[in-house]
mmCIF file of C-alpha atoms and ligand atoms in Angstrom:
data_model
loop_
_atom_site.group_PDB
_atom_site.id
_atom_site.type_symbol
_atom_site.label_atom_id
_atom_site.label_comp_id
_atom_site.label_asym_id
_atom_site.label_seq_id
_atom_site.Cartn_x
_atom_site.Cartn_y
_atom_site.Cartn_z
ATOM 1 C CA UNK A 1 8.372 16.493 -9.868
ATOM 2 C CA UNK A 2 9.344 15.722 -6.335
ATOM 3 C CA UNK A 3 12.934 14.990 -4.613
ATOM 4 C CA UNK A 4 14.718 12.298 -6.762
ATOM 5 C CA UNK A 5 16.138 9.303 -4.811
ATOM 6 C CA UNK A 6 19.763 8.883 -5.959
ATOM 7 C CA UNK A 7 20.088 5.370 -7.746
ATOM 8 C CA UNK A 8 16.599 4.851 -8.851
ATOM 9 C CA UNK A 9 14.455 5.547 -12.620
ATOM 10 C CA UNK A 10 14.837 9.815 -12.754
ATOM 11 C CA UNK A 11 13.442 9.230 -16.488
ATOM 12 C CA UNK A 12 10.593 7.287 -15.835
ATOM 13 C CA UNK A 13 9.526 9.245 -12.778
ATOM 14 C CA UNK A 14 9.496 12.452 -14.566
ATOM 15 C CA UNK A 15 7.889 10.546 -17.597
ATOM 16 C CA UNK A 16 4.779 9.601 -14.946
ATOM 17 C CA UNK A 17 4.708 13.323 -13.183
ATOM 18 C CA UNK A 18 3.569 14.654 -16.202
ATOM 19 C CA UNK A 19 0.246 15.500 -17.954
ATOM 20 C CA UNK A 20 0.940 13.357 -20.675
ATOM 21 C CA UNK A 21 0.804 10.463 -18.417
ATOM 22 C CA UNK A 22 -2.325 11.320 -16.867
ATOM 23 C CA UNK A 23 -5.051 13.884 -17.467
ATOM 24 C CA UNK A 24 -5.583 14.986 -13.851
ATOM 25 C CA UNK A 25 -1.820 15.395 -13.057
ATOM 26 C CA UNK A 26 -2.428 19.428 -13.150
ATOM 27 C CA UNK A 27 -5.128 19.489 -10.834
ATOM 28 C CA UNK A 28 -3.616 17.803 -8.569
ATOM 29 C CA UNK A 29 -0.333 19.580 -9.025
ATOM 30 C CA UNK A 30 -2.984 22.840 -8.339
ATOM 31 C CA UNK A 31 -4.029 20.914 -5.179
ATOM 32 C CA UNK A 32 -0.594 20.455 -3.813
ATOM 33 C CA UNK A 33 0.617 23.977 -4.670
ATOM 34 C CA UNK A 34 -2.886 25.001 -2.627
ATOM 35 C CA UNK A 35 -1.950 23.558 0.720
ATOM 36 C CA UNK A 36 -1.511 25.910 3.525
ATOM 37 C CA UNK A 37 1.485 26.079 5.230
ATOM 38 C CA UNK A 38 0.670 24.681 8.879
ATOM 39 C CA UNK A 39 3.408 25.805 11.897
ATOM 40 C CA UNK A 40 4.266 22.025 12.929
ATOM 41 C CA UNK A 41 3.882 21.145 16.583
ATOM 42 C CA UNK A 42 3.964 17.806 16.215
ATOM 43 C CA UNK A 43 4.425 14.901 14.027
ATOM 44 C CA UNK A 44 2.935 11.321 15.336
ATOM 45 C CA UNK A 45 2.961 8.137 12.800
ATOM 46 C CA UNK A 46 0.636 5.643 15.231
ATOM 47 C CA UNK A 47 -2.658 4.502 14.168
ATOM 48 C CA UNK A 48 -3.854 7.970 12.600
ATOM 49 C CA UNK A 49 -0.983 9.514 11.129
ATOM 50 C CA UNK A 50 -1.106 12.832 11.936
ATOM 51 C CA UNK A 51 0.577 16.753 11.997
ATOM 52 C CA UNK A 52 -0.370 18.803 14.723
ATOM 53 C CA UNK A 53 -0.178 22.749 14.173
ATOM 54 C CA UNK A 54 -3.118 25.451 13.867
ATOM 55 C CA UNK A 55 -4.211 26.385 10.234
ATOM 56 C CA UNK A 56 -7.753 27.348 8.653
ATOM 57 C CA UNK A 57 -9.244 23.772 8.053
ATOM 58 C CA UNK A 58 -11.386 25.250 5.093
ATOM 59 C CA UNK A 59 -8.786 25.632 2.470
ATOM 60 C CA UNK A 60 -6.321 22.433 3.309
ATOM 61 C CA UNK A 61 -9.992 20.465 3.851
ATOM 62 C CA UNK A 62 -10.376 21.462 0.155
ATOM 63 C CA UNK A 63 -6.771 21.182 -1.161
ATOM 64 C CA UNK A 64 -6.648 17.590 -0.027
ATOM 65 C CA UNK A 65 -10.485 16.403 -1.123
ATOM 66 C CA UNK A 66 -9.336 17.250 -4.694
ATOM 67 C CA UNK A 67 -6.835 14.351 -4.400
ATOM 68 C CA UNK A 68 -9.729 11.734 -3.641
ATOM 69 C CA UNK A 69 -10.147 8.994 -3.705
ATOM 70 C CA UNK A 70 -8.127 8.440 -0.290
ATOM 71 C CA UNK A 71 -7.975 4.933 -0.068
ATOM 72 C CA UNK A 72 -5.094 3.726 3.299
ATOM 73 C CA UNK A 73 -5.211 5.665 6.426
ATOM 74 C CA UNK A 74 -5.993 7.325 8.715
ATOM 75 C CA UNK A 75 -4.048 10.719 8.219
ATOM 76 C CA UNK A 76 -4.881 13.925 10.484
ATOM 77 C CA UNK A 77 -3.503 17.032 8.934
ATOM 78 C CA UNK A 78 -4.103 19.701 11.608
ATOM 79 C CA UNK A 79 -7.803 19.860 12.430
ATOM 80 C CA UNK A 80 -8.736 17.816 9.031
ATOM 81 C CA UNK A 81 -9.150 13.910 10.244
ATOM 82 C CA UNK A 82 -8.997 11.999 6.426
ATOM 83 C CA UNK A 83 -11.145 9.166 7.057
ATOM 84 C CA UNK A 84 -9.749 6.953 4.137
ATOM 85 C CA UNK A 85 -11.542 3.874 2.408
ATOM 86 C CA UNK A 86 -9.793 1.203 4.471
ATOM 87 C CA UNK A 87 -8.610 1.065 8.356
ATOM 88 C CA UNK A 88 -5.115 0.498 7.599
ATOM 89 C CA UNK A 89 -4.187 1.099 11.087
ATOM 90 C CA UNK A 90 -6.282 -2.664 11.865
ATOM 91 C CA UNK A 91 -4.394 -4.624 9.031
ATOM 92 C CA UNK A 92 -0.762 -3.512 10.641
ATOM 93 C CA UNK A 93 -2.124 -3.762 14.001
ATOM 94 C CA UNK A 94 -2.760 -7.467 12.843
ATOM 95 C CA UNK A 95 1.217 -7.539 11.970
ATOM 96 C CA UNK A 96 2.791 -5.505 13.579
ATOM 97 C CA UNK A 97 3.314 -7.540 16.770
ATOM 98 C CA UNK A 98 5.341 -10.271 14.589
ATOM 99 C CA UNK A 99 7.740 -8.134 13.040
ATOM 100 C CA UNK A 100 11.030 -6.179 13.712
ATOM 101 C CA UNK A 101 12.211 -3.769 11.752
ATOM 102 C CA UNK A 102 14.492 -1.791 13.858
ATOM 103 C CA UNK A 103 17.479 0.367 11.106
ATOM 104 C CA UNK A 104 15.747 -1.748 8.883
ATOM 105 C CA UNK A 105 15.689 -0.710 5.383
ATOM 106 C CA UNK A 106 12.082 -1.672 3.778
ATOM 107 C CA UNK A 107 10.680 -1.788 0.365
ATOM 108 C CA UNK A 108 7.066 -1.972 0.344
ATOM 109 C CA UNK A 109 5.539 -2.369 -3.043
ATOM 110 C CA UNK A 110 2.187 -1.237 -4.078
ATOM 111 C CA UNK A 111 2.138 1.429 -1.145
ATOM 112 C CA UNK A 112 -0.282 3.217 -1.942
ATOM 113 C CA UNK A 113 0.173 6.753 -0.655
ATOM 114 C CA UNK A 114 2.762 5.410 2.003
ATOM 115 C CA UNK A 115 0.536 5.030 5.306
ATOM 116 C CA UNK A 116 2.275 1.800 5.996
ATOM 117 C CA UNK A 117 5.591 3.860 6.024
ATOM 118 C CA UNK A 118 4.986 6.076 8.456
ATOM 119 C CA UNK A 119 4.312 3.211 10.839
ATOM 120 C CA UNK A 120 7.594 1.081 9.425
ATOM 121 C CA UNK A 121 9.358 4.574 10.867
ATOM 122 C CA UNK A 122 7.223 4.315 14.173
ATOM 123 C CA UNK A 123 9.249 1.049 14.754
ATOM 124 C CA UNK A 124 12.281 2.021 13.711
ATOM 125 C CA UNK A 125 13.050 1.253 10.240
ATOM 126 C CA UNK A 126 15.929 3.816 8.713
ATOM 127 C CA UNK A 127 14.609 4.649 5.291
ATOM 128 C CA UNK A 128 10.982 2.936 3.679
ATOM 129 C CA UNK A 129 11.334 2.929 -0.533
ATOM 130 C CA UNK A 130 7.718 2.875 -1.446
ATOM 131 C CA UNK A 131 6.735 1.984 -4.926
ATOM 132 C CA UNK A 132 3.328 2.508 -6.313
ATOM 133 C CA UNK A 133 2.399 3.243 -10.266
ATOM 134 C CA UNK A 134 -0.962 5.083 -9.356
ATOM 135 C CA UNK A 135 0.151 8.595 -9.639
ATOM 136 C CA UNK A 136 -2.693 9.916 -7.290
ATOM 137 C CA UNK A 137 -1.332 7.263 -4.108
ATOM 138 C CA UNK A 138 2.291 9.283 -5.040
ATOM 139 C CA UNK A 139 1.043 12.697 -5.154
ATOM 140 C CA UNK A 140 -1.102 12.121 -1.404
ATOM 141 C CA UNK A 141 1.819 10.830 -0.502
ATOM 142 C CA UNK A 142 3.634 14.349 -1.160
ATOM 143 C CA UNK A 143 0.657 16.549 0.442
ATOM 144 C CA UNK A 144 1.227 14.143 3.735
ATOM 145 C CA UNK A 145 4.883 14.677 3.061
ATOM 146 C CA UNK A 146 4.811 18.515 2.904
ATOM 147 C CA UNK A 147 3.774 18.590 6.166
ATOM 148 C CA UNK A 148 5.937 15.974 7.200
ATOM 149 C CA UNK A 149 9.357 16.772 5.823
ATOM 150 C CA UNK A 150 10.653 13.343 6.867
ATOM 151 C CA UNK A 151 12.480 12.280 3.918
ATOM 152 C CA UNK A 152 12.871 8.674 5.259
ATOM 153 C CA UNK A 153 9.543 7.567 3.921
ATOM 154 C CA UNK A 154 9.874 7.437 -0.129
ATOM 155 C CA UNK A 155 6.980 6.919 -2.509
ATOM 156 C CA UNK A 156 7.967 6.908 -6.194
ATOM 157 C CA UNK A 157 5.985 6.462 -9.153
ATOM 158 C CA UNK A 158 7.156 3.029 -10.080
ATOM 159 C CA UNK A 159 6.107 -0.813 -10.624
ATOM 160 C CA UNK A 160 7.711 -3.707 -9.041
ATOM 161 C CA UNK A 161 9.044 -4.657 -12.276
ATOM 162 C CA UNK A 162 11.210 -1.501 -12.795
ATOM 163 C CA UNK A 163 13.373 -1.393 -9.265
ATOM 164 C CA UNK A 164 16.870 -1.454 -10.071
ATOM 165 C CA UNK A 165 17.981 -4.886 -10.520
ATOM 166 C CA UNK A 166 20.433 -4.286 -7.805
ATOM 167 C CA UNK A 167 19.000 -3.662 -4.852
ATOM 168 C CA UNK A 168 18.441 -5.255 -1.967
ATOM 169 C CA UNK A 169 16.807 -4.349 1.063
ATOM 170 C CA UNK A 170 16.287 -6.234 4.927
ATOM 171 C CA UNK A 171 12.435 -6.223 4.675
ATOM 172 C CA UNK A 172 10.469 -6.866 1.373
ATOM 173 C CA UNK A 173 6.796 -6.223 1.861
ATOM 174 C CA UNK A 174 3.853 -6.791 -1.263
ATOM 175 C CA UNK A 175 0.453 -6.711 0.620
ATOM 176 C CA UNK A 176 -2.730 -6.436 -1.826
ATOM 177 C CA UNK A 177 -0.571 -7.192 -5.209
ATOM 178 C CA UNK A 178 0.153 -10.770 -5.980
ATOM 179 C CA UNK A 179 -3.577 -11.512 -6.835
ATOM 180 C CA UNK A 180 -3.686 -8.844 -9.467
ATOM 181 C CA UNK A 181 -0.049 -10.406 -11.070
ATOM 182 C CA UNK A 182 -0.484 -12.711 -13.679
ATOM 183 C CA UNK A 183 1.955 -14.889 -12.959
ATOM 184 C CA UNK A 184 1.984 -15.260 -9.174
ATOM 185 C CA UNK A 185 4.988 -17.183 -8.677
ATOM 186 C CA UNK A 186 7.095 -14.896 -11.065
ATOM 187 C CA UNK A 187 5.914 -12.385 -7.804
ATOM 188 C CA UNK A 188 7.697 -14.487 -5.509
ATOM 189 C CA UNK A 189 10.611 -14.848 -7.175
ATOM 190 C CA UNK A 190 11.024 -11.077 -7.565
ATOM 191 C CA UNK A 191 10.518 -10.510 -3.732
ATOM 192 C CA UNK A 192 13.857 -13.290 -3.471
ATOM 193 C CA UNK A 193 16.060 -11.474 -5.623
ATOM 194 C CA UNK A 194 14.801 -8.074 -3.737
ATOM 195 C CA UNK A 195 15.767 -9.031 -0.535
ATOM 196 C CA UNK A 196 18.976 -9.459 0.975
ATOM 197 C CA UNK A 197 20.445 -12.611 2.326
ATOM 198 C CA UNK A 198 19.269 -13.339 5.651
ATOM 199 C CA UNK A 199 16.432 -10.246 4.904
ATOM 200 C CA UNK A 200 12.716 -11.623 5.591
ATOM 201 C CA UNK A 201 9.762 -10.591 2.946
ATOM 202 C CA UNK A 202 6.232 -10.060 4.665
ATOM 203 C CA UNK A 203 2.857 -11.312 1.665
ATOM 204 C CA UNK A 204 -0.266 -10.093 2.304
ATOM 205 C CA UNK A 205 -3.344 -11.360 -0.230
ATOM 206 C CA UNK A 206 -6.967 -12.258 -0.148
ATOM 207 C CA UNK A 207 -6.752 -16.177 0.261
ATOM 208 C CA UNK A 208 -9.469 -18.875 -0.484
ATOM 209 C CA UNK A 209 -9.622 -21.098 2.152
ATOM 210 C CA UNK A 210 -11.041 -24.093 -0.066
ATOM 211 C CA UNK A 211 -8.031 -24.072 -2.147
ATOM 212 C CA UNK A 212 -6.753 -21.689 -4.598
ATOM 213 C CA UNK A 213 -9.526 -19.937 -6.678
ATOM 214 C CA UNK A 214 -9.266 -18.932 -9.975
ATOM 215 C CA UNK A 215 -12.338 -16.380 -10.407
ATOM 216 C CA UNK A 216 -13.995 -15.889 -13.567
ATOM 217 C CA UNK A 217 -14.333 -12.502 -14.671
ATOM 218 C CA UNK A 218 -14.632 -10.081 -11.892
ATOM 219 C CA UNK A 219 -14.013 -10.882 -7.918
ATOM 220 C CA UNK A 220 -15.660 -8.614 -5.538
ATOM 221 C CA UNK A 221 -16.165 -6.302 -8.367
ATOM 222 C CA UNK A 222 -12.412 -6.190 -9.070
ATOM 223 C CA UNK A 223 -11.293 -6.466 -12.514
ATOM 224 C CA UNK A 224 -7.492 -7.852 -12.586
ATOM 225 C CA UNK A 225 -7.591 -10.335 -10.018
ATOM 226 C CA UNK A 226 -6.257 -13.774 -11.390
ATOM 227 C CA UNK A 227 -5.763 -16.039 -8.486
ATOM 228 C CA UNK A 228 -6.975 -16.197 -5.015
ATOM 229 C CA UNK A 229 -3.854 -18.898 -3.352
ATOM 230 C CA UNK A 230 -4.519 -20.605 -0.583
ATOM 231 C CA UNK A 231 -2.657 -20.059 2.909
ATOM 232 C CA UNK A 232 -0.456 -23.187 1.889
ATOM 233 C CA UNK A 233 -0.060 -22.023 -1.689
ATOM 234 C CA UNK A 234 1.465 -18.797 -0.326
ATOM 235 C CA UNK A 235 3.939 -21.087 2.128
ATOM 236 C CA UNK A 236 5.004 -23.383 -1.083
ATOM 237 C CA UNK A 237 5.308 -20.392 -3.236
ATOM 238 C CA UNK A 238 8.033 -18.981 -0.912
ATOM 239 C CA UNK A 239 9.705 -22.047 -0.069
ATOM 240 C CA UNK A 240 10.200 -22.661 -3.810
ATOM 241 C CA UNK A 241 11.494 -19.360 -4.030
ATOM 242 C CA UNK A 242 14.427 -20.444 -1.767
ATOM 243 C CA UNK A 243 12.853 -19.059 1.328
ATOM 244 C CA UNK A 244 12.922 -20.625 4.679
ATOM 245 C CA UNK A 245 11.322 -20.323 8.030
ATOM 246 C CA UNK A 246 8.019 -19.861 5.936
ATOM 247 C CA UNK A 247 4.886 -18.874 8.615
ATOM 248 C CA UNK A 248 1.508 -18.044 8.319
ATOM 249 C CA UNK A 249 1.168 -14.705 11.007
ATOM 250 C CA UNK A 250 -2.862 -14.122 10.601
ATOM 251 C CA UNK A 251 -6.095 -14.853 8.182
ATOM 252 C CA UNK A 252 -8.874 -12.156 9.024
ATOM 253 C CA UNK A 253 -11.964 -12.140 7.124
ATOM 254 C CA UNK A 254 -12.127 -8.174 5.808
ATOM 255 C CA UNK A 255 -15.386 -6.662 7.625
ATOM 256 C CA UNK A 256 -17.381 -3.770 6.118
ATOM 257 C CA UNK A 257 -16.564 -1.952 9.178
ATOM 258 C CA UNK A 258 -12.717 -2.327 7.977
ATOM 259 C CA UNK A 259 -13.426 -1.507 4.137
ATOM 260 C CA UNK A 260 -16.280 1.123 3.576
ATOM 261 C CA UNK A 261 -17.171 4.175 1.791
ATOM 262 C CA UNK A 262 -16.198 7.479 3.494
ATOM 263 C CA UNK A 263 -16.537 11.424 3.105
ATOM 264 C CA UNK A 264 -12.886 10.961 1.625
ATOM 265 C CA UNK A 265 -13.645 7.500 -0.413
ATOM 266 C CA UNK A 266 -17.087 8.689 -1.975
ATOM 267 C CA UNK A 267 -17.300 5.502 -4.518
ATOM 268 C CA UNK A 268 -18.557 2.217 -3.525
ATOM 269 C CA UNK A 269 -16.893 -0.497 -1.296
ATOM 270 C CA UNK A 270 -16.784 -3.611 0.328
ATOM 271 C CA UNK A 271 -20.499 -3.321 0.834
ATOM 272 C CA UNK A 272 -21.197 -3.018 -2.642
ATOM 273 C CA UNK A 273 -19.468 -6.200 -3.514
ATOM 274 C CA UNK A 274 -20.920 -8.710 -1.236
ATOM 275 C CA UNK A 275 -24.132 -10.423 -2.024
ATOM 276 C CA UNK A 276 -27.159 -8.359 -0.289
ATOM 277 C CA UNK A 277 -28.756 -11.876 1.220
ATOM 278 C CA UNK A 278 -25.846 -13.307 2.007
ATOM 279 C CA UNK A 279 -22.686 -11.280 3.179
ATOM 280 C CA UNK A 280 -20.710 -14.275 3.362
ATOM 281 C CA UNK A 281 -20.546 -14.792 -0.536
ATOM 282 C CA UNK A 282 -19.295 -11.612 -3.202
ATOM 283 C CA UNK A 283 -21.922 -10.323 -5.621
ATOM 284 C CA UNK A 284 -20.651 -12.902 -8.145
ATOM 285 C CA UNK A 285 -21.206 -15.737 -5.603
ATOM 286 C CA UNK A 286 -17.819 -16.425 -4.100
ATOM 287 C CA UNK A 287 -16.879 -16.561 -0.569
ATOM 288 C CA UNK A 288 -16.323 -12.956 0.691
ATOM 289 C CA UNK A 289 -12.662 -11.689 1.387
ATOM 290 C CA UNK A 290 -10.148 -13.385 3.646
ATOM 291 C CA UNK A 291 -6.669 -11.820 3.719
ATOM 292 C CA UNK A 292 -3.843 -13.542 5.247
ATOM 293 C CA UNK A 293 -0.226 -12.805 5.619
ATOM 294 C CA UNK A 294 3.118 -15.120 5.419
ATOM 295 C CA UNK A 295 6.171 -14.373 6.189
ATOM 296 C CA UNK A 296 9.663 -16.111 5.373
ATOM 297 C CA UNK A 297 13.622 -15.414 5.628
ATOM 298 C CA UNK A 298 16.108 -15.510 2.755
ATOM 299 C CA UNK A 299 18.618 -18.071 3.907
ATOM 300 C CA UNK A 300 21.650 -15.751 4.670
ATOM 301 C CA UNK A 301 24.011 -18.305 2.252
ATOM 302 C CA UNK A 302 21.700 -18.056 -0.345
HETATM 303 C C1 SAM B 401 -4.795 -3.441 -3.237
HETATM 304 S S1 SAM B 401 -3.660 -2.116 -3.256
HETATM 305 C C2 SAM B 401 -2.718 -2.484 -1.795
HETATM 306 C C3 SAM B 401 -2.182 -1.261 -1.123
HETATM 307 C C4 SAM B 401 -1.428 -1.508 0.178
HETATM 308 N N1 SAM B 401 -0.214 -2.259 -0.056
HETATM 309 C C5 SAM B 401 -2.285 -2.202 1.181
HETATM 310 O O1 SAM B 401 -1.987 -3.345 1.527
HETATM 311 O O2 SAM B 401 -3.256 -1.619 1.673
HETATM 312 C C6 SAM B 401 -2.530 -2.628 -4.557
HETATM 313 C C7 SAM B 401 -1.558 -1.526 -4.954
HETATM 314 O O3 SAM B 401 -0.591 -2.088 -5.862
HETATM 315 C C8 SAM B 401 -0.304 -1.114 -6.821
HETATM 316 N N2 SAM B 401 0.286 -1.792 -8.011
HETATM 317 C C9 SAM B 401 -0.356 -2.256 -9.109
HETATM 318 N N3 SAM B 401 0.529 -2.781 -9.982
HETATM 319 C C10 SAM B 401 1.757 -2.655 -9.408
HETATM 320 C C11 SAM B 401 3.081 -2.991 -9.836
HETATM 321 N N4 SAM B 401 3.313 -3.552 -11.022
HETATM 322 N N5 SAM B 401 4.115 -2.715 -9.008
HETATM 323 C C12 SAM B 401 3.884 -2.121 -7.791
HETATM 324 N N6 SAM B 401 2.641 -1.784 -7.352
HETATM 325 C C13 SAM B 401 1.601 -2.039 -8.142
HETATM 326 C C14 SAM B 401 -1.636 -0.426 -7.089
HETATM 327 O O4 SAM B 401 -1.477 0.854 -7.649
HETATM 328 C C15 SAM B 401 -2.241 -0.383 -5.698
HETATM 329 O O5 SAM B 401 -1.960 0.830 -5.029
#
């Protein structure tokens, strides 16, 4: 098991770093233990996230392909470029401009492996807790981290629901998760009590511009996804959460150019999902992805 973070789960984080949890934990573990040390030059967290040093690209090309599927990037790791599933780098250069997060200290939940981190640090956030239950996103997270060693960018094995009731932090972010939660509004309420007063929470989801969309069965060939809000529904959500200064920063229709299969994402993608004749609609004939994100203060009294 990694570092421990002082204050949060120990037990249930070694309970998930474990074989018991998940068949290909020791494989992975083998990966990790396989990567080759690399002289650092150079660390850079802008749009590729990246380590600069000289090393023997065969073996760390190899070490990190056995923790595929890499789904949020772009990393660099020496001379190896991970071309992940998803331009990450477009959806935060989409937010970035609106926020501040200068000696803020973030909690983003349902990181992923933590590329969103990195860039919270490029802006000058002091520490970014990321939380993520899928035990491969944690354990890329440590093979980006071991080259890294920049212990300000956490990513622990853990679900929303299990973040000591305590804590607080400036800047709340949940992009990609309230659409798989079955209770949406339960979501919103947890990001309130998560952040501090006078903190501001940043929601990213796929939106249905026609008014909230409950899909039947699958959407876009995603199991778990409940409810597609609206824009609005995402503003009335928060303001009946107790936030204020509720705005909607951006809706962007996601492009197979953004989302795609890759040499380190070898399963299918957005492309897959969308309707052959008519890339406007999903394979199960609703309209394709639109993500937008709000953002919203917790009144500083409150
Ligand atoms: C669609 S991905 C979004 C990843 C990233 N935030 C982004 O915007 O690109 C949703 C993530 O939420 C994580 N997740 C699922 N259930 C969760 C929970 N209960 N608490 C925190 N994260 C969760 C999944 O493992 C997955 O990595």
């Amino acid at each position: 098991m990694p570092e421990a973070l002082p204050g949060w789960p120990l037990q249930l984080q070694a309970q998930r770093y474990n074989k018991n949890h998940h068949g290909d934990y020791e494989r992975w573990r083998a990966a990790l233990a396989a990567l080759p040390e690399i002289q650092v030059q150079r660390t850079d967290y802008g749009d590729t996230v990246s380590v600069s040093g000289s090393v023997d690209a065969a073996p760390l090309s190899a070490a990190l392909k056995e923790l595929h599927p890499w789904r949020k990037g772009p990393f660099r790791i020496g001379p190896v470029h991970i071309d992940t599933e998803w331009r990450s780098d477009w959806k935060w250069a989409r937010l970035q401009p609106h926020l501040q997060l200068r000696d803020a200290r973030v909690l983003d939940i349902g990181c992923g492996n933590g590329y969103f981190g990195w860039r919270m640090l490029q802006m000058g956030a002091a520490e970014v807790i990321g939380i993520d239950p899928t035990l491969l996103f944690c354990m890329q997270h440590q093979a980006v981290q071991f080259y890294m060693q920049d212990h300000r960018n956490w990513v622990l094995p853990l679900k929303v629901e299990e973040v000591p009731a305590t804590c607080r932090f400036d800047c709340v972010f949940s992009m990609g998760v309230i659409y798989h939660r079955r209770d949406p509004f339960a979501h919103v309420q947890q990001l309130f009590e998560l952040t501090r007063p006078g903190g501001r929470v940043v929601l990213e989801s796929i939106v249905s511009l026609d008014g909230n969309l409950q899909p039947r069965g699958r959407y876009a060939r995603m199991r778990n996804v409940w409810l597609l809000p609206s824009p609005g529904q995402l503003l009335s959500w928060l303001q009946a959460a107790g936030f204020t200064a509720c705005r909607l920063l951006d809706t962007s229709a996601t492009t197979v150019q953004e989302q795609r299969s890759t040499g380190w994402m070898h399963f299918e993608s957005l492309q897959q999902a969308l309707d052959p004749d008519n890339p406007q609609l999903t394979v199960e004939g609703y309209p394709a992805p639109v993500r937008a994100v709000v953002t919203a203060q917790r009144p500083v009294t409150a």
